[in-house]
Tab-separated table of C-alpha atoms in Angstrom:
chain	number	residue	atom	x	y	z
I	230	MET	CA	26.203	-14.658	7.129
I	231	LYS	CA	27.922	-17.588	5.369
I	232	LYS	CA	27.324	-20.268	3.560
I	233	HIS	CA	26.345	-22.840	7.002
I	234	SER	CA	25.345	-19.720	8.640
I	235	HIS	CA	21.977	-19.480	6.751
I	236	THR	CA	21.118	-23.585	6.849
I	237	LEU	CA	22.110	-23.186	10.735
I	238	PHE	CA	19.815	-19.777	10.632
I	239	ILE	CA	16.815	-22.110	7.987
I	240	CYS	CA	16.835	-25.278	11.301
I	241	VAL	CA	16.704	-22.481	14.141
I	242	LEU	CA	13.882	-20.835	12.046
I	243	PHE	CA	12.429	-23.816	10.329
I	244	ALA	CA	12.265	-26.071	14.954
I	245	GLY	CA	10.836	-22.202	16.087
I	246	ASP	CA	7.359	-22.784	13.472
I	247	LEU	CA	6.973	-26.214	14.399
I	248	LEU	CA	6.675	-25.811	18.586
I	249	LEU	CA	5.337	-22.341	18.389
I	250	LEU	CA	1.985	-23.648	15.837
I	251	TYR	CA	1.976	-26.873	18.475
I	252	PHE	CA	1.851	-24.362	21.691
I	253	SER	CA	-1.038	-22.212	19.432
I	254	PHE	CA	-2.781	-26.276	18.777
I	255	VAL	CA	-2.822	-25.963	22.682
I	256	LEU	CA	-3.683	-22.224	23.118
I	257	GLY	CA	-6.077	-22.595	20.608
I	258	TYR	CA	-8.313	-25.281	22.567
I	259	TYR	CA	-7.943	-24.043	25.718
I	260	ILE	CA	-8.864	-21.086	24.984
I	261	ARG	CA	-12.302	-22.590	23.393
I	262	PHE	CA	-12.998	-25.291	25.663
I	263	PHE	CA	-11.567	-23.824	28.735
I	264	TRP	CA	-11.871	-19.749	29.177
I	265	ALA	CA	-15.142	-18.780	30.916
I	266	SER	CA	-15.651	-15.715	28.726
I	267	ILE	CA	-15.526	-17.625	25.458
I	268	ILE	CA	-17.693	-20.487	27.014
I	269	THR	CA	-19.857	-18.112	28.391
I	270	VAL	CA	-20.847	-16.410	24.953
I	271	PHE	CA	-19.693	-19.075	22.616
I	272	PRO	CA	-20.929	-22.702	24.751
I	273	PRO	CA	-19.421	-25.671	22.874
I	274	PHE	CA	-23.119	-27.516	21.700
I	275	LYS	CA	-21.084	-31.239	21.538
I	276	GLY	CA	-19.332	-30.797	25.122
I	277	ILE	CA	-15.649	-30.853	24.970
I	278	PRO	CA	-13.788	-33.066	22.469
I	279	ASN	CA	-10.167	-35.021	23.544
I	280	PHE	CA	-7.520	-32.807	23.207
I	281	THR	CA	-5.802	-36.229	21.257
I	282	ILE	CA	-8.010	-35.798	17.798
I	283	TYR	CA	-6.611	-31.781	17.428
I	284	ASN	CA	-2.991	-33.737	18.007
I	285	GLU	CA	-4.154	-35.645	15.862
I	286	LEU	CA	-4.877	-32.487	13.361
I	287	PHE	CA	-1.776	-30.487	14.113
I	288	LYS	CA	0.534	-33.305	12.340
I	289	LEU	CA	-2.225	-33.059	9.648
I	290	ALA	CA	-1.989	-28.679	10.187
I	291	ILE	CA	2.719	-30.050	9.646
I	292	LEU	CA	1.391	-31.577	6.644
I	293	VAL	CA	-0.280	-28.617	4.865
I	294	TRP	CA	1.305	-25.309	6.843
I	295	LEU	CA	5.462	-26.326	6.362
I	296	PRO	CA	4.609	-27.233	2.655
I	297	VAL	CA	2.616	-22.952	2.510
I	298	PHE	CA	5.268	-21.793	4.677
I	299	ILE	CA	8.447	-23.257	2.244
I	300	PHE	CA	6.500	-21.346	-0.799
I	301	VAL	CA	5.637	-17.605	0.581
I	302	GLY	CA	9.212	-17.890	1.120
I	303	PHE	CA	10.009	-18.282	5.467
I	304	TYR	CA	13.059	-19.572	4.715
I	305	LYS	CA	15.080	-18.358	2.733
I	306	LYS	CA	18.454	-17.662	2.721
I	307	LYS	CA	18.107	-13.865	2.241
I	308	ILE	CA	17.454	-12.329	5.075
I	309	GLU	CA	14.245	-9.900	4.957
I	310	SER	CA	12.826	-6.755	6.026
I	311	ASP	CA	10.970	-6.474	9.057
I	312	LEU	CA	7.955	-5.032	6.685
I	313	ASP	CA	8.642	-8.436	4.439
I	314	ASP	CA	8.363	-10.698	7.286
I	315	LEU	CA	5.095	-9.011	8.537
I	316	VAL	CA	3.762	-9.976	4.961
I	317	ASN	CA	5.297	-13.692	4.278
I	318	VAL	CA	3.617	-14.925	7.574
I	319	VAL	CA	0.179	-13.298	6.706
I	320	LYS	CA	-0.058	-14.709	3.271
I	321	GLY	CA	1.174	-17.740	4.190
I	322	THR	CA	-0.564	-18.509	8.308
I	323	VAL	CA	-3.660	-17.544	6.211
I	324	ILE	CA	-3.637	-19.473	2.770
I	325	ALA	CA	-3.012	-22.705	5.457
I	326	THR	CA	-5.435	-22.135	7.372
I	327	ILE	CA	-7.078	-22.117	4.010
I	328	LEU	CA	-6.790	-24.868	3.394
I	329	LEU	CA	-6.869	-26.768	6.924
I	330	MET	CA	-10.529	-25.674	7.205
I	331	ALA	CA	-11.058	-27.351	3.819
I	332	ILE	CA	-9.716	-30.411	4.670
I	333	THR	CA	-11.478	-30.592	8.099
I	334	PHE	CA	-14.397	-29.513	6.035
I	335	VAL	CA	-14.185	-32.329	3.756
I	336	TYR	CA	-13.130	-35.198	6.072
I	337	ARG	CA	-15.857	-35.875	7.732
I	338	ASP	CA	-14.958	-38.936	10.142
I	339	VAL	CA	-13.499	-36.248	12.949
I	340	GLU	CA	-15.956	-32.811	13.883
I	341	PHE	CA	-13.393	-30.348	14.848
I	342	SER	CA	-13.980	-26.845	16.012
I	343	ARG	CA	-13.318	-24.325	12.741
I	344	PHE	CA	-13.493	-21.924	16.102
I	345	VAL	CA	-10.469	-23.919	17.470
I	346	ILE	CA	-8.994	-22.738	13.964
I	347	GLY	CA	-9.331	-19.688	14.050
I	348	ILE	CA	-8.429	-19.107	17.332
I	349	ILE	CA	-4.517	-20.883	16.587
I	350	TRP	CA	-3.927	-18.825	12.975
I	351	VAL	CA	-4.352	-16.187	15.174
I	352	ILE	CA	-2.133	-17.194	18.121
I	353	SER	CA	0.647	-18.839	15.426
I	354	SER	CA	0.809	-15.639	12.913
I	355	ILE	CA	1.238	-13.045	15.963
I	356	LEU	CA	3.637	-15.783	18.095
I	357	ILE	CA	5.623	-16.360	14.881
I	358	PHE	CA	5.999	-13.402	13.324
I	359	ILE	CA	8.070	-12.481	17.199
I	360	TRP	CA	9.445	-15.759	16.709
I	361	HIS	CA	11.478	-14.545	13.108
I	362	LEU	CA	11.678	-11.257	14.498
I	363	THR	CA	13.285	-11.817	17.547
I	364	SER	CA	15.833	-15.132	15.694
I	365	LYS	CA	17.230	-12.913	13.121
I	366	TYR	CA	18.704	-9.803	15.087
I	367	VAL	CA	19.994	-12.099	17.482
I	368	PHE	CA	21.743	-14.348	15.069
I	369	GLN	CA	23.362	-11.026	13.484
I	370	LEU	CA	23.374	-10.181	16.542
I	371	ILE	CA	25.302	-13.106	17.666
I	372	ILE	CA	26.545	-15.624	15.138
I	373	THR	CA	27.390	-12.999	12.573
I	374	HIS	CA	29.641	-10.552	11.370
I	375	SER	CA	29.185	-7.116	8.982
I	376	GLN	CA	29.927	-8.598	5.380
I	377	ASN	CA	32.542	-6.493	3.788
I	378	VAL	CA	31.249	-4.608	0.278
I	379	LEU	CA	33.252	-2.959	-2.216
I	380	ILE	CA	31.688	-0.772	-4.179
I	381	ILE	CA	32.984	0.206	-7.094
I	382	GLY	CA	31.194	3.401	-9.492
I	383	LYS	CA	30.963	6.960	-10.434
I	384	ILE	CA	29.943	9.226	-7.403
I	385	GLU	CA	26.105	10.213	-8.031
I	386	GLU	CA	25.146	6.613	-8.927
I	387	ILE	CA	27.675	5.675	-5.219
I	388	GLU	CA	25.332	8.445	-3.577
I	389	ILE	CA	22.248	7.514	-4.240
I	390	LEU	CA	23.339	3.347	-3.342
I	391	LYS	CA	24.614	5.359	0.441
I	392	LYS	CA	21.250	5.898	1.224
I	393	THR	CA	20.222	2.161	1.035
I	394	PHE	CA	23.505	1.042	1.954
I	395	ARG	CA	22.838	3.526	5.471
I	396	ARG	CA	19.643	0.590	6.412
I	397	ASN	CA	20.673	-2.600	6.469
I	398	ARG	CA	22.696	-2.893	9.355
I	399	HIS	CA	24.300	-6.130	8.664
I	400	ILE	CA	26.901	-4.214	6.177
I	401	LYS	CA	29.846	-2.933	6.094
I	402	PRO	CA	30.257	-0.304	3.006
I	403	PHE	CA	33.243	0.637	1.429
I	404	PHE	CA	33.340	2.672	-1.893
I	405	LEU	CA	35.430	3.671	-4.101
I	406	PHE	CA	34.957	6.197	-7.209
I	407	ASP	CA	36.995	4.114	-9.959
I	408	TYR	CA	38.501	1.166	-11.640
I	409	LYS	CA	42.456	2.533	-12.736
I	410	ASN	CA	43.928	0.874	-11.040
I	411	GLU	CA	43.349	-3.093	-10.399
I	412	GLU	CA	46.596	-4.232	-7.669
I	413	ASN	CA	44.984	-1.588	-5.889
I	414	ILE	CA	41.791	-2.632	-5.743
I	415	PHE	CA	42.649	-6.043	-4.949
I	416	ASN	CA	44.921	-4.807	-2.012
I	417	LEU	CA	41.992	-2.831	-0.563
I	418	ILE	CA	39.878	-6.218	-0.234
I	419	THR	CA	43.104	-8.432	1.404
I	420	GLN	CA	43.129	-5.645	3.295
I	421	LYS	CA	39.661	-4.757	4.379
I	422	ASP	CA	38.205	-8.426	4.015
I	423	ILE	CA	36.047	-7.807	0.958
I	424	ASN	CA	33.622	-10.336	0.852
I	425	GLU	CA	31.131	-9.278	-2.110
I	426	ILE	CA	31.814	-6.562	-4.929
I	427	LEU	CA	29.688	-4.651	-6.205
I	428	VAL	CA	30.172	-2.964	-10.125
I	429	MET	CA	28.572	-0.196	-12.342
I	430	SER	CA	27.588	-1.802	-14.948
I	431	SER	CA	28.205	1.061	-16.319
I	432	LEU	CA	31.407	1.666	-15.468
I	433	LEU	CA	32.835	-0.818	-16.592
I	434	SER	CA	33.601	-1.444	-19.597
I	435	LYS	CA	32.491	-5.767	-21.685
I	436	GLN	CA	36.399	-7.441	-21.912
I	437	GLU	CA	36.778	-5.384	-18.425
I	438	LEU	CA	33.680	-6.678	-15.936
I	439	ILE	CA	35.046	-9.972	-17.888
I	440	ASP	CA	38.744	-9.413	-16.168
I	441	LEU	CA	37.286	-9.115	-12.960
I	442	SER	CA	34.533	-11.700	-12.858
I	443	ASP	CA	37.034	-14.416	-13.393
I	444	LYS	CA	39.479	-12.301	-10.662
I	445	CYS	CA	37.031	-12.937	-8.115
I	446	GLU	CA	35.969	-16.615	-8.319
I	447	GLU	CA	39.836	-17.119	-8.497
I	448	LYS	CA	39.920	-15.838	-5.208
I	449	LYS	CA	36.114	-16.668	-3.726
I	450	ILE	CA	34.873	-13.457	-4.021
I	451	GLU	CA	30.554	-13.171	-4.938
I	452	LEU	CA	30.324	-10.606	-8.274
I	453	LYS	CA	26.754	-8.571	-8.417
I	454	ILE	CA	26.195	-5.633	-10.656
I	455	VAL	CA	24.209	-2.633	-11.040
I	456	PRO	CA	22.286	-1.929	-14.185
I	457	ASP	CA	22.435	0.674	-15.091
I	458	LEU	CA	19.673	3.502	-15.467
I	459	LEU	CA	18.292	3.241	-18.887
I	460	GLN	CA	18.386	-0.540	-17.410
I	461	LEU	CA	15.789	0.397	-14.145
I	462	LYS	CA	13.837	2.213	-17.010
I	463	LEU	CA	13.006	-0.322	-19.500
I	464	GLY	CA	11.764	-3.093	-16.182
I	465	GLU	CA	12.302	-6.247	-15.964
I	466	ILE	CA	14.754	-8.042	-19.297
I	467	LEU	CA	13.665	-11.622	-19.993
I	468	ILE	CA	16.065	-14.052	-21.954
I	469	ASP	CA	14.249	-15.744	-25.104
I	470	ASP	CA	15.741	-18.468	-27.494
I	471	SER	CA	12.402	-18.877	-29.391
I	472	LEU	CA	14.591	-17.655	-32.518
I	473	GLY	CA	17.471	-19.935	-31.552
I	474	ILE	CA	19.655	-17.621	-30.213
I	475	PRO	CA	19.968	-16.579	-26.697
I	476	VAL	CA	18.485	-12.803	-27.026
I	477	PHE	CA	16.440	-10.001	-24.589
I	478	ARG	CA	13.369	-9.060	-24.560
I	479	LEU	CA	11.159	-6.537	-21.959
I	480	LYS	CA	8.799	-8.258	-19.506
I	481	SER	CA	5.294	-7.297	-19.828
I	482	PRO	CA	3.810	-4.855	-17.264
I	483	SER	CA	2.932	-8.055	-14.315
I	484	LEU	CA	-0.970	-5.829	-13.484
I	485	VAL	CA	-2.614	-8.111	-16.858
I	486	GLY	CA	-5.359	-11.117	-17.158
I	487	ALA	CA	-5.687	-12.167	-13.951
I	488	ASN	CA	-3.457	-10.453	-12.007
I	489	PHE	CA	-6.100	-7.197	-13.013
I	490	TYR	CA	-9.454	-9.521	-11.794
I	491	TYR	CA	-6.742	-10.658	-8.084
I	492	LYS	CA	-6.161	-6.229	-7.982
I	493	LYS	CA	-10.024	-5.985	-9.104
I	494	MET	CA	-11.290	-8.348	-6.251
I	495	PHE	CA	-8.510	-7.291	-4.201
I	496	ASP	CA	-10.418	-3.234	-3.775
I	497	ILE	CA	-14.123	-4.281	-3.774
I	498	PHE	CA	-13.521	-6.302	-0.394
I	499	LEU	CA	-11.223	-3.412	0.601
I	500	SER	CA	-14.078	-1.043	0.201
I	501	ILE	CA	-16.284	-2.748	1.939
I	502	VAL	CA	-14.437	-3.412	4.281
I	503	PHE	CA	-13.698	0.164	5.299
I	504	LEU	CA	-16.194	1.972	4.677
I	505	SER	CA	-18.810	-0.694	7.439
I	506	PHE	CA	-15.574	0.709	10.185
I	507	SER	CA	-15.843	4.648	9.004
I	508	ILE	CA	-19.140	5.649	7.528
I	509	VAL	CA	-19.943	7.742	11.175
I	510	PRO	CA	-17.131	9.292	10.999
I	511	LEU	CA	-18.187	10.117	7.104
I	512	ILE	CA	-20.795	11.701	7.959
I	513	PHE	CA	-19.608	14.053	10.844
I	514	ILE	CA	-16.589	14.998	8.459
I	515	ALA	CA	-19.377	16.289	6.234
I	516	ILE	CA	-20.243	18.621	8.907
I	517	PHE	CA	-17.507	20.109	8.568
I	518	ILE	CA	-17.417	20.509	5.361
I	519	LYS	CA	-20.268	22.283	4.780
I	520	LEU	CA	-19.989	24.714	8.116
I	521	ASP	CA	-16.307	25.987	6.469
I	522	SER	CA	-16.721	27.670	4.060
I	523	LYS	CA	-19.233	27.356	1.156
I	524	GLY	CA	-19.335	25.206	-2.311
I	525	LYS	CA	-20.409	21.253	-1.774
I	526	ILE	CA	-18.937	18.249	-0.189
I	527	LEU	CA	-17.459	16.969	-2.526
I	528	TYR	CA	-15.358	17.085	-4.833
I	529	SER	CA	-15.781	16.423	-8.646
I	530	HIS	CA	-12.644	16.849	-11.444
I	531	GLN	CA	-12.036	15.428	-14.229
I	532	ARG	CA	-8.650	12.511	-13.972
I	533	MET	CA	-7.079	11.000	-17.738
I	534	GLY	CA	-7.138	6.678	-15.680
I	535	TYR	CA	-6.617	3.443	-17.473
I	536	LYS	CA	-5.759	3.850	-20.905
I	537	GLY	CA	-5.606	6.843	-21.139
I	538	ARG	CA	-9.664	7.079	-20.043
I	539	VAL	CA	-11.040	10.134	-18.860
I	540	PHE	CA	-13.472	9.242	-15.795
I	541	ASN	CA	-14.539	12.687	-12.955
I	542	PHE	CA	-12.552	11.810	-8.840
I	543	PHE	CA	-14.286	12.324	-5.982
I	544	LYS	CA	-12.823	14.106	-3.445
I	545	PHE	CA	-13.337	16.323	0.217
I	546	ARG	CA	-13.334	19.094	-1.037
I	547	THR	CA	-10.715	21.224	0.229
I	548	MET	CA	-10.409	23.998	-1.712
I	549	MET	CA	-13.064	26.956	-2.319
I	550	ILE	CA	-14.882	26.950	-4.405
I	551	ASN	CA	-13.299	29.667	-7.721
I	552	ALA	CA	-9.690	27.435	-6.798
I	553	ASP	CA	-9.754	26.568	-10.967
I	554	GLU	CA	-10.017	29.520	-11.860
I	555	MET	CA	-8.089	30.369	-9.108
I	556	LEU	CA	-4.984	28.266	-10.552
I	557	GLU	CA	-4.320	29.969	-14.310
I	558	LYS	CA	-3.372	32.965	-12.050
I	559	ILE	CA	-0.765	30.443	-9.389
I	560	LYS	CA	0.652	28.527	-12.051
I	561	HIS	CA	4.115	29.537	-12.171
I	562	LEU	CA	4.294	29.439	-8.458
I	563	THR	CA	4.701	25.478	-8.680
I	564	GLU	CA	6.954	23.906	-5.859
I	565	ARG	CA	7.912	21.228	-8.334
I	566	LYS	CA	9.595	19.927	-12.024
I	567	GLY	CA	7.135	18.569	-14.512
I	568	PRO	CA	3.880	19.012	-15.703
I	569	VAL	CA	2.669	17.912	-12.147
I	570	PHE	CA	1.482	21.383	-9.060
I	571	LYS	CA	2.668	22.116	-6.106
I	572	MET	CA	2.468	24.738	-3.621
I	573	LYS	CA	3.169	24.180	0.278
I	574	ASN	CA	0.818	26.973	1.034
I	575	ASP	CA	-1.306	27.272	-0.940
I	576	PRO	CA	-3.702	30.139	-0.747
I	577	ARG	CA	-7.087	28.094	-2.219
I	578	ILE	CA	-7.621	25.792	0.558
I	579	THR	CA	-9.682	26.659	3.576
I	580	LYS	CA	-9.074	25.994	7.280
I	581	ILE	CA	-11.105	22.814	7.697
I	582	GLY	CA	-9.005	20.956	3.869
I	583	LYS	CA	-5.658	21.847	5.211
I	584	PHE	CA	-6.285	19.299	7.832
I	585	LEU	CA	-8.295	16.877	5.386
I	586	ARG	CA	-4.758	16.848	3.471
I	587	ARG	CA	-1.912	17.195	5.931
I	588	TYR	CA	-3.679	13.151	7.202
I	589	SER	CA	-4.965	12.208	3.817
I	590	ILE	CA	-8.500	12.524	4.477
I	591	ASP	CA	-9.454	14.343	1.146
I	592	GLU	CA	-8.206	10.805	-0.362
I	593	ILE	CA	-11.349	8.610	1.071
I	594	PRO	CA	-14.478	9.041	-1.712
I	595	GLN	CA	-12.219	8.099	-3.658
I	596	ILE	CA	-13.853	4.653	-3.080
I	597	ILE	CA	-16.593	5.796	-5.007
I	598	ASN	CA	-14.298	5.310	-7.758
I	599	ILE	CA	-12.883	2.581	-6.899
I	600	LEU	CA	-16.431	0.639	-6.834
I	601	ARG	CA	-17.139	1.573	-10.198
I	602	GLY	CA	-13.900	0.435	-11.014
I	603	GLU	CA	-11.983	3.329	-12.771
I	604	MET	CA	-9.254	3.782	-9.852
I	605	SER	CA	-7.759	1.293	-7.212
I	606	TRP	CA	-6.387	0.814	-3.985
I	607	ILE	CA	-2.876	1.344	-4.681
I	608	GLY	CA	-1.411	2.491	-8.391
I	609	PRO	CA	-0.335	5.335	-9.146
I	610	ARG	CA	-2.167	8.727	-8.885
I	611	PRO	CA	-4.398	10.000	-11.658
I	612	GLN	CA	-3.923	13.048	-13.477
I	613	VAL	CA	-5.651	16.146	-14.760
I	614	LEU	CA	-5.164	16.642	-18.097
I	615	TRP	CA	-3.055	19.490	-18.636
I	616	GLU	CA	-0.698	16.329	-16.711
I	617	ALA	CA	-1.127	14.189	-18.350
I	618	LYS	CA	-1.131	15.831	-21.996
I	619	ALA	CA	2.147	16.328	-20.718
I	620	TYR	CA	4.223	12.971	-20.544
I	621	ASP	CA	6.253	11.845	-22.251
I	622	ASN	CA	6.170	8.015	-24.152
I	623	TRP	CA	8.630	6.702	-20.188
I	624	ALA	CA	6.344	8.454	-17.905
I	625	LYS	CA	2.496	7.282	-20.180
I	626	ARG	CA	3.012	4.077	-19.013
I	627	ARG	CA	1.690	4.803	-15.686
I	628	LEU	CA	-1.882	5.024	-17.158
I	629	SER	CA	-1.367	0.756	-18.455
I	630	VAL	CA	-2.740	-0.319	-15.035
I	631	LEU	CA	-5.402	1.649	-12.451
I	632	PRO	CA	-4.816	4.822	-11.230
I	633	GLY	CA	-4.747	4.547	-7.559
I	634	ALA	CA	-5.576	6.295	-3.741
I	635	THR	CA	-2.516	5.429	-2.334
I	636	GLY	CA	1.063	4.146	-4.009
I	637	LEU	CA	4.955	3.630	-3.160
I	638	TRP	CA	5.508	7.253	-3.999
I	639	GLN	CA	2.974	8.247	-1.049
I	640	VAL	CA	5.477	6.226	1.463
I	641	SER	CA	7.949	7.011	0.737
I	642	GLY	CA	7.999	10.852	0.729
I	643	ARG	CA	4.380	11.804	-0.946
I	644	ALA	CA	5.061	14.942	-1.821
I	645	SER	CA	8.611	15.652	-1.278
I	646	LEU	CA	9.885	13.906	-3.637
I	647	SER	CA	10.352	14.695	-7.419
I	648	TYR	CA	8.731	14.918	-10.276
I	649	GLU	CA	11.097	12.287	-12.365
I	650	GLU	CA	10.880	9.841	-8.691
I	651	MET	CA	8.113	10.319	-9.005
I	652	ILE	CA	8.031	8.192	-11.696
I	653	GLU	CA	10.186	6.129	-10.868
I	654	LEU	CA	8.756	4.410	-8.552
I	655	ASP	CA	5.112	3.583	-10.472
I	656	ILE	CA	7.171	2.282	-13.052
I	657	PHE	CA	8.367	-0.125	-10.689
I	658	TYR	CA	4.897	-0.572	-9.237
I	659	LEU	CA	2.706	-1.492	-12.626
I	660	GLU	CA	6.798	-4.190	-13.404
I	661	ASN	CA	6.607	-5.957	-10.202
I	662	TRP	CA	3.441	-5.530	-8.985
I	663	SER	CA	2.302	-8.521	-6.248
I	664	LEU	CA	-0.238	-8.673	-3.571
I	665	GLY	CA	2.232	-8.926	-1.082
I	666	LEU	CA	3.097	-5.548	-2.496
I	667	ASP	CA	-0.238	-4.006	-2.211
I	668	LEU	CA	-0.448	-5.387	1.255
I	669	LYS	CA	3.460	-3.193	2.221
I	670	ILE	CA	2.348	-0.221	0.547
I	671	LEU	CA	-1.441	0.341	2.726
I	672	LEU	CA	0.912	-1.396	5.801
I	673	LYS	CA	3.291	1.348	5.364
I	674	THR	CA	0.492	4.159	4.345
I	675	LEU	CA	-0.997	5.017	7.877
I	676	PRO	CA	2.098	5.848	9.137
I	677	ALA	CA	3.391	7.899	6.007
I	678	ILE	CA	-0.139	10.155	6.227
I	679	PHE	CA	0.774	10.217	10.145
I	680	SER	CA	4.665	11.106	9.732
I	681	ARG	CA	3.506	14.496	7.318
I	682	LYS	CA	6.898	14.169	5.337
I	683	GLY	CA	6.218	16.101	2.657
I	684	ALA	CA	1.705	16.479	2.679
I	685	TYR	CA	0.268	19.991	1.507
């Protein structure tokens, strides 16, 4: 998309958000005070207020909601994925609603119905998300054209990137596997009307990158450089000039300090909500396990967690009671490289265990570990001791955060991923953690479970 197209898109989005926010106020008011079903159950004790006061509240809401929307990233120039849009809308409307309620609590001259504000939050969240989704697709369809991108790199590097570009509907990639003939490259740029060049940093020398950058600047083409695998494994690199000269330093993991405690509070809240809805089904699952085979309902095993601490890890029992002894005899049958045992048709699994594992129901007792502070809802999976002891230094970085009941690799293929891919996803998570990322992983967990991709 061109620069002016981005501006137009943001202006249209902004205007639509204002209209939908006002519509949410009108609808919220009428649902609360004029919908018979609501009035019968929750009668307005002080009568029906004039809508004028909610018009005034709307003016106040604009001053609160729109800065929050901008802060959470509603109006970025970059077009986000559908899931990113959903996370931004939920995050933005929740923060804005809490702030608005706080202001109305302090502002005592006029009494506003908190019920109305709650209805406004629900309606505006749904409508604004649908509006963002619809406007994005219509805008791409009508106004935008495919963005032609030239990717220059080695064959194995380009193969990895191809998967990403297949999911991006508004990018049309062209691939080049060498950088020998510079003239041919710029002829290709002219023929294909290239808007951007993506080049692997490992392919070109420093001087070649400088020359390419100069020529791209001259032809008004945006140049982007993909870091090599080592840089990706090291995590985010920051520029530090505290010594008087610019140097690179590695960013510390995101899950430290206050972030660590924010995440723990989120874990406790989510656990309480989940248990309040699932306690009855869990009782029935426990009965089925007991009837299916001999042994305890819960399986407890030592795992290595945060900072290398060993803890008792809980799951619903899905294996025979002598499973650990049997493991020594079948370790050589593992179907995955690296210090992790995985076997598709594991003979140790019970009948009910196959069902529980297929849909990850066996993981639910880990709520006990979460409430005890040994685990989190989201994070790298806790490893059995013999696997964790075989970690190299890079993999040991997973131990710098609380292990999780689900995580990035669980929503990216589960057991079908290689050992290296699992580690890379876990390292990416701990370097780039945010509550928004946790929410995205949670939203993707159920589809990943029910797709049954790589589950065994």
